Amino acid sequence: MSRIGKQPVQVPAGVKVAVKEGLVHIEGPKGKLTLKTNPHVKVTWAESEKLIKCEIDPAKVEDRRIRALWGSTRAHIRNMIEGVTKGYEKNLQVVGTGWSAAVMGKKLKLTVGFANSIMVTIPDGVTVAVDKAQGETTPIKITGPDRGVVGEFASTVRAKRKPEPYNGKGIKYAEEVIKRKQGKQFGS
């Protein structure tokens, strides 16, 4: 039995849910999300109880793959509900003297020590805000209702110039700690 999959998902007030033909549609104040479910996992919506339940065929409980899909489906639905009510947020920092970031329409412009600026396209449903530089650090705030899209866009931006261990320059997560190295020693 999946300990995660068998737990029902509580739906807060103000969130609309529609389940039909292998699709789960969830709409809330922060946006709309849709999930295509696996045919082995049956998703039911109880309007009176405000609960979403995920179930599998009892004959297939021994199949590890189906149990994994059961728990994953329930976790994705819970993340969708949290996304349309609270939203998800990732904070990045551009660290380096003269390095910066700016939002230009649907693109994020990164000036991170290369000859040319790097333009990264912002996906639909994601909002990017760049605050004023604080010394050598420029904060970037990425928000949106879909946890996967927010996380993937943040990792794509970070991959454009990963932080290096000698000077600490690069694009890093706000809570990330860069393990610093000493560098070469000169003299006797």
PDB file of C-alpha atoms in Angstrom:
ATOM      1  CA  MET A   1       0.000   0.000   0.000  1.00  0.00           C
ATOM      2  CA  SER A   2       1.153   3.510  -0.734  1.00  0.00           C
ATOM      3  CA  ARG A   3       1.142   5.544   2.464  1.00  0.00           C
ATOM      4  CA  ILE A   4       0.948   8.777   0.460  1.00  0.00           C
ATOM      5  CA  GLY A   5      -1.509   7.603  -2.204  1.00  0.00           C
ATOM      6  CA  LYS A   6      -4.226   6.399   0.158  1.00  0.00           C
ATOM      7  CA  GLN A   7      -4.513   9.773   1.951  1.00  0.00           C
ATOM      8  CA  PRO A   8      -7.226  12.066   0.556  1.00  0.00           C
ATOM      9  CA  VAL A   9      -6.327  15.598  -0.555  1.00  0.00           C
ATOM     10  CA  GLN A  10      -8.277  18.376   1.192  1.00  0.00           C
ATOM     11  CA  VAL A  11      -9.462  21.118  -1.189  1.00  0.00           C
ATOM     12  CA  PRO A  12      -9.715  24.617   0.368  1.00  0.00           C
ATOM     13  CA  ALA A  13     -12.551  27.051  -0.341  1.00  0.00           C
ATOM     14  CA  GLY A  14     -12.184  29.076  -3.528  1.00  0.00           C
ATOM     15  CA  VAL A  15     -10.618  26.252  -5.540  1.00  0.00           C
ATOM     16  CA  LYS A  16     -12.584  24.665  -8.404  1.00  0.00           C
ATOM     17  CA  VAL A  17     -11.907  21.027  -9.280  1.00  0.00           C
ATOM     18  CA  ALA A  18     -13.041  19.055 -12.334  1.00  0.00           C
ATOM     19  CA  VAL A  19     -12.126  15.395 -12.939  1.00  0.00           C
ATOM     20  CA  LYS A  20     -13.002  13.722 -16.242  1.00  0.00           C
ATOM     21  CA  GLU A  21     -11.491  11.217 -18.683  1.00  0.00           C
ATOM     22  CA  GLY A  22      -8.036  10.985 -17.105  1.00  0.00           C
ATOM     23  CA  LEU A  23      -7.632  14.744 -16.653  1.00  0.00           C
ATOM     24  CA  VAL A  24      -7.702  16.718 -13.412  1.00  0.00           C
ATOM     25  CA  HIS A  25      -8.402  20.464 -13.810  1.00  0.00           C
ATOM     26  CA  ILE A  26      -7.747  22.710 -10.800  1.00  0.00           C
ATOM     27  CA  GLU A  27      -8.462  26.443 -10.809  1.00  0.00           C
ATOM     28  CA  GLY A  28      -7.761  28.911  -8.022  1.00  0.00           C
ATOM     29  CA  PRO A  29      -6.847  32.546  -7.366  1.00  0.00           C
ATOM     30  CA  LYS A  30      -3.250  32.112  -8.668  1.00  0.00           C
ATOM     31  CA  GLY A  31      -4.108  30.307 -11.926  1.00  0.00           C
ATOM     32  CA  LYS A  32      -5.287  27.117 -13.655  1.00  0.00           C
ATOM     33  CA  LEU A  33      -3.440  23.799 -13.796  1.00  0.00           C
ATOM     34  CA  THR A  34      -4.190  20.494 -15.538  1.00  0.00           C
ATOM     35  CA  LEU A  35      -2.790  17.018 -14.834  1.00  0.00           C
ATOM     36  CA  LYS A  36      -3.087  13.990 -17.121  1.00  0.00           C
ATOM     37  CA  THR A  37      -3.362  10.927 -14.891  1.00  0.00           C
ATOM     38  CA  ASN A  38      -2.261   7.368 -15.560  1.00  0.00           C
ATOM     39  CA  PRO A  39      -5.103   4.948 -16.455  1.00  0.00           C
ATOM     40  CA  HIS A  40      -4.144   2.658 -13.515  1.00  0.00           C
ATOM     41  CA  VAL A  41      -4.865   5.435 -10.984  1.00  0.00           C
ATOM     42  CA  LYS A  42      -8.520   6.384 -10.507  1.00  0.00           C
ATOM     43  CA  VAL A  43      -9.038   9.955  -9.264  1.00  0.00           C
ATOM     44  CA  THR A  44     -12.414  10.873  -7.752  1.00  0.00           C
ATOM     45  CA  TRP A  45     -13.700  14.255  -6.579  1.00  0.00           C
ATOM     46  CA  ALA A  46     -16.221  14.368  -3.712  1.00  0.00           C
ATOM     47  CA  GLU A  47     -17.882  17.804  -3.921  1.00  0.00           C
ATOM     48  CA  SER A  48     -19.775  17.440  -0.614  1.00  0.00           C
ATOM     49  CA  GLU A  49     -16.667  16.506   1.413  1.00  0.00           C
ATOM     50  CA  LYS A  50     -14.251  18.747  -0.544  1.00  0.00           C
ATOM     51  CA  LEU A  51     -11.846  15.804  -0.970  1.00  0.00           C
ATOM     52  CA  ILE A  52      -9.911  14.333  -3.881  1.00  0.00           C
ATOM     53  CA  LYS A  53      -9.183  10.612  -3.559  1.00  0.00           C
ATOM     54  CA  CYS A  54      -6.740   8.514  -5.577  1.00  0.00           C
ATOM     55  CA  GLU A  55      -7.319   4.757  -5.824  1.00  0.00           C
ATOM     56  CA  ILE A  56      -5.899   1.779  -7.680  1.00  0.00           C
ATOM     57  CA  ASP A  57      -7.286  -1.685  -8.422  1.00  0.00           C
ATOM     58  CA  PRO A  58      -6.743  -3.855  -5.280  1.00  0.00           C
ATOM     59  CA  ALA A  59      -5.517  -6.707  -7.517  1.00  0.00           C
ATOM     60  CA  LYS A  60      -2.579  -4.561  -8.672  1.00  0.00           C
ATOM     61  CA  VAL A  61      -1.355  -3.492  -5.201  1.00  0.00           C
ATOM     62  CA  GLU A  62       1.698  -5.777  -5.495  1.00  0.00           C
ATOM     63  CA  ASP A  63       2.965  -3.994  -8.642  1.00  0.00           C
ATOM     64  CA  ARG A  64       5.624  -1.495  -7.483  1.00  0.00           C
ATOM     65  CA  ARG A  65       5.287   0.712 -10.563  1.00  0.00           C
ATOM     66  CA  ILE A  66       1.544   1.175 -10.074  1.00  0.00           C
ATOM     67  CA  ARG A  67       2.014   1.912  -6.345  1.00  0.00           C
ATOM     68  CA  ALA A  68       4.626   4.525  -7.246  1.00  0.00           C
ATOM     69  CA  LEU A  69       2.239   6.114  -9.773  1.00  0.00           C
ATOM     70  CA  TRP A  70      -0.468   6.140  -7.095  1.00  0.00           C
ATOM     71  CA  GLY A  71       1.629   8.122  -4.617  1.00  0.00           C
ATOM     72  CA  SER A  72       3.058  10.406  -7.298  1.00  0.00           C
ATOM     73  CA  THR A  73      -0.395  11.259  -8.659  1.00  0.00           C
ATOM     74  CA  ARG A  74      -1.630  12.192  -5.190  1.00  0.00           C
ATOM     75  CA  ALA A  75       1.500  14.320  -4.547  1.00  0.00           C
ATOM     76  CA  HIS A  76       1.116  16.132  -7.895  1.00  0.00           C
ATOM     77  CA  ILE A  77      -2.526  16.953  -7.117  1.00  0.00           C
ATOM     78  CA  ARG A  78      -1.582  18.292  -3.665  1.00  0.00           C
ATOM     79  CA  ASN A  79       1.169  20.436  -5.219  1.00  0.00           C
ATOM     80  CA  MET A  80      -1.297  21.767  -7.797  1.00  0.00           C
ATOM     81  CA  ILE A  81      -3.758  22.799  -5.080  1.00  0.00           C
ATOM     82  CA  GLU A  82      -1.005  24.521  -3.111  1.00  0.00           C
ATOM     83  CA  GLY A  83       0.198  26.221  -6.308  1.00  0.00           C
ATOM     84  CA  VAL A  84      -3.182  27.708  -7.232  1.00  0.00           C
ATOM     85  CA  THR A  85      -3.773  28.944  -3.661  1.00  0.00           C
ATOM     86  CA  LYS A  86      -0.333  30.083  -2.394  1.00  0.00           C
ATOM     87  CA  GLY A  87       1.945  29.758  -5.415  1.00  0.00           C
ATOM     88  CA  TYR A  88       5.599  28.721  -5.540  1.00  0.00           C
ATOM     89  CA  GLU A  89       8.666  30.911  -5.353  1.00  0.00           C
ATOM     90  CA  LYS A  90      12.398  30.501  -6.045  1.00  0.00           C
ATOM     91  CA  ASN A  91      14.960  33.175  -5.200  1.00  0.00           C
ATOM     92  CA  LEU A  92      18.222  33.469  -7.095  1.00  0.00           C
ATOM     93  CA  GLN A  93      21.179  35.834  -6.685  1.00  0.00           C
ATOM     94  CA  VAL A  94      23.547  37.092  -9.367  1.00  0.00           C
ATOM     95  CA  VAL A  95      26.872  37.566  -7.567  1.00  0.00           C
ATOM     96  CA  GLY A  96      29.698  39.516  -9.229  1.00  0.00           C
ATOM     97  CA  THR A  97      30.922  43.066  -9.705  1.00  0.00           C
ATOM     98  CA  GLY A  98      29.176  44.590 -12.727  1.00  0.00           C
ATOM     99  CA  TRP A  99      26.998  41.503 -13.208  1.00  0.00           C
ATOM    100  CA  SER A 100      23.271  42.104 -13.468  1.00  0.00           C
ATOM    101  CA  ALA A 101      19.871  40.815 -14.522  1.00  0.00           C
ATOM    102  CA  ALA A 102      16.888  42.626 -16.062  1.00  0.00           C
ATOM    103  CA  VAL A 103      13.430  41.654 -17.292  1.00  0.00           C
ATOM    104  CA  MET A 104      12.759  42.761 -20.863  1.00  0.00           C
ATOM    105  CA  GLY A 105       9.224  41.806 -21.875  1.00  0.00           C
ATOM    106  CA  LYS A 106       9.038  37.981 -21.943  1.00  0.00           C
ATOM    107  CA  LYS A 107      12.825  37.553 -21.626  1.00  0.00           C
ATOM    108  CA  LEU A 108      15.315  37.691 -18.785  1.00  0.00           C
ATOM    109  CA  LYS A 109      18.563  39.456 -19.737  1.00  0.00           C
ATOM    110  CA  LEU A 110      21.638  38.215 -17.856  1.00  0.00           C
ATOM    111  CA  THR A 111      24.926  40.118 -17.964  1.00  0.00           C
ATOM    112  CA  VAL A 112      27.284  37.672 -16.277  1.00  0.00           C
ATOM    113  CA  GLY A 113      30.821  38.267 -17.534  1.00  0.00           C
ATOM    114  CA  PHE A 114      30.530  36.982 -21.097  1.00  0.00           C
ATOM    115  CA  ALA A 115      31.138  39.135 -24.200  1.00  0.00           C
ATOM    116  CA  ASN A 116      27.386  39.179 -24.925  1.00  0.00           C
ATOM    117  CA  SER A 117      24.351  39.237 -22.672  1.00  0.00           C
ATOM    118  CA  ILE A 118      22.359  36.015 -22.304  1.00  0.00           C
ATOM    119  CA  MET A 119      18.613  36.167 -23.054  1.00  0.00           C
ATOM    120  CA  VAL A 120      16.436  33.508 -21.381  1.00  0.00           C
ATOM    121  CA  THR A 121      12.771  33.198 -22.436  1.00  0.00           C
ATOM    122  CA  ILE A 122      10.370  33.295 -19.471  1.00  0.00           C
ATOM    123  CA  PRO A 123       7.761  30.477 -19.724  1.00  0.00           C
ATOM    124  CA  ASP A 124       4.016  31.166 -19.601  1.00  0.00           C
ATOM    125  CA  GLY A 125       2.558  31.348 -16.105  1.00  0.00           C
ATOM    126  CA  VAL A 126       5.875  32.367 -14.513  1.00  0.00           C
ATOM    127  CA  THR A 127       6.547  35.856 -13.146  1.00  0.00           C
ATOM    128  CA  VAL A 128      10.101  37.137 -12.768  1.00  0.00           C
ATOM    129  CA  ALA A 129      11.028  40.201 -10.703  1.00  0.00           C
ATOM    130  CA  VAL A 130      14.533  41.654 -10.441  1.00  0.00           C
ATOM    131  CA  ASP A 131      15.259  43.932  -7.482  1.00  0.00           C
ATOM    132  CA  LYS A 132      17.893  46.672  -7.356  1.00  0.00           C
ATOM    133  CA  ALA A 133      21.451  45.443  -6.936  1.00  0.00           C
ATOM    134  CA  GLN A 134      22.614  45.249  -3.334  1.00  0.00           C
ATOM    135  CA  GLY A 135      26.386  45.657  -3.589  1.00  0.00           C
ATOM    136  CA  GLU A 136      27.708  42.812  -5.733  1.00  0.00           C
ATOM    137  CA  THR A 137      24.436  40.856  -5.508  1.00  0.00           C
ATOM    138  CA  THR A 138      21.343  41.209  -7.738  1.00  0.00           C
ATOM    139  CA  PRO A 139      18.290  39.284  -6.409  1.00  0.00           C
ATOM    140  CA  ILE A 140      15.929  37.533  -8.847  1.00  0.00           C
ATOM    141  CA  LYS A 141      12.484  36.327  -7.659  1.00  0.00           C
ATOM    142  CA  ILE A 142      10.706  33.655  -9.744  1.00  0.00           C
ATOM    143  CA  THR A 143       7.043  32.915  -8.886  1.00  0.00           C
ATOM    144  CA  GLY A 144       4.215  30.857 -10.398  1.00  0.00           C
ATOM    145  CA  PRO A 145       1.500  28.284  -9.641  1.00  0.00           C
ATOM    146  CA  ASP A 146       3.242  25.251 -11.209  1.00  0.00           C
ATOM    147  CA  ARG A 147       6.005  23.899  -8.969  1.00  0.00           C
ATOM    148  CA  GLY A 148       7.762  22.015 -11.775  1.00  0.00           C
ATOM    149  CA  VAL A 149       7.882  24.957 -14.183  1.00  0.00           C
ATOM    150  CA  VAL A 150       9.140  27.379 -11.497  1.00  0.00           C
ATOM    151  CA  GLY A 151      11.878  24.976 -10.401  1.00  0.00           C
ATOM    152  CA  GLU A 152      12.922  24.114 -13.946  1.00  0.00           C
ATOM    153  CA  PHE A 153      13.159  27.774 -14.991  1.00  0.00           C
ATOM    154  CA  ALA A 154      15.216  28.589 -11.872  1.00  0.00           C
ATOM    155  CA  SER A 155      17.638  25.748 -12.637  1.00  0.00           C
ATOM    156  CA  THR A 156      17.880  26.859 -16.289  1.00  0.00           C
ATOM    157  CA  VAL A 157      18.820  30.395 -15.218  1.00  0.00           C
ATOM    158  CA  ARG A 158      21.353  29.074 -12.681  1.00  0.00           C
ATOM    159  CA  ALA A 159      22.934  26.822 -15.340  1.00  0.00           C
ATOM    160  CA  LYS A 160      23.804  29.862 -17.495  1.00  0.00           C
ATOM    161  CA  ARG A 161      26.641  30.737 -15.047  1.00  0.00           C
ATOM    162  CA  LYS A 162      27.028  28.366 -12.113  1.00  0.00           C
ATOM    163  CA  PRO A 163      28.803  29.769  -9.038  1.00  0.00           C
ATOM    164  CA  GLU A 164      32.515  29.063  -8.953  1.00  0.00           C
ATOM    165  CA  PRO A 165      34.321  28.142  -5.710  1.00  0.00           C
ATOM    166  CA  TYR A 166      37.314  30.546  -5.850  1.00  0.00           C
ATOM    167  CA  ASN A 167      35.706  34.006  -6.066  1.00  0.00           C
ATOM    168  CA  GLY A 168      32.083  32.993  -5.416  1.00  0.00           C
ATOM    169  CA  LYS A 169      30.869  34.647  -8.634  1.00  0.00           C
ATOM    170  CA  GLY A 170      27.905  33.237 -10.530  1.00  0.00           C
ATOM    171  CA  ILE A 171      24.152  32.694 -10.287  1.00  0.00           C
ATOM    172  CA  LYS A 172      23.120  30.824  -7.139  1.00  0.00           C
ATOM    173  CA  TYR A 173      19.998  30.039  -5.139  1.00  0.00           C
ATOM    174  CA  ALA A 174      19.481  32.493  -2.262  1.00  0.00           C
ATOM    175  CA  GLU A 175      19.728  29.744   0.367  1.00  0.00           C
ATOM    176  CA  GLU A 176      22.642  27.954  -1.352  1.00  0.00           C
ATOM    177  CA  VAL A 177      26.031  27.986   0.366  1.00  0.00           C
ATOM    178  CA  ILE A 178      29.061  27.938  -1.936  1.00  0.00           C
ATOM    179  CA  LYS A 179      31.936  25.917  -0.514  1.00  0.00           C
ATOM    180  CA  ARG A 180      34.948  28.153  -1.115  1.00  0.00           C
ATOM    181  CA  LYS A 181      38.427  26.963  -2.101  1.00  0.00           C
ATOM    182  CA  GLN A 182      41.637  28.714  -1.142  1.00  0.00           C
ATOM    183  CA  GLY A 183      43.461  29.021  -4.452  1.00  0.00           C
ATOM    184  CA  LYS A 184      47.190  28.952  -5.189  1.00  0.00           C
ATOM    185  CA  GLN A 185      49.849  29.885  -2.630  1.00  0.00           C
ATOM    186  CA  PHE A 186      52.843  31.927  -3.734  1.00  0.00           C
ATOM    187  CA  GLY A 187      56.122  32.377  -1.890  1.00  0.00           C
ATOM    188  CA  SER A 188      58.084  30.109   0.357  1.00  0.00           C
TER     189      SER A 188
END
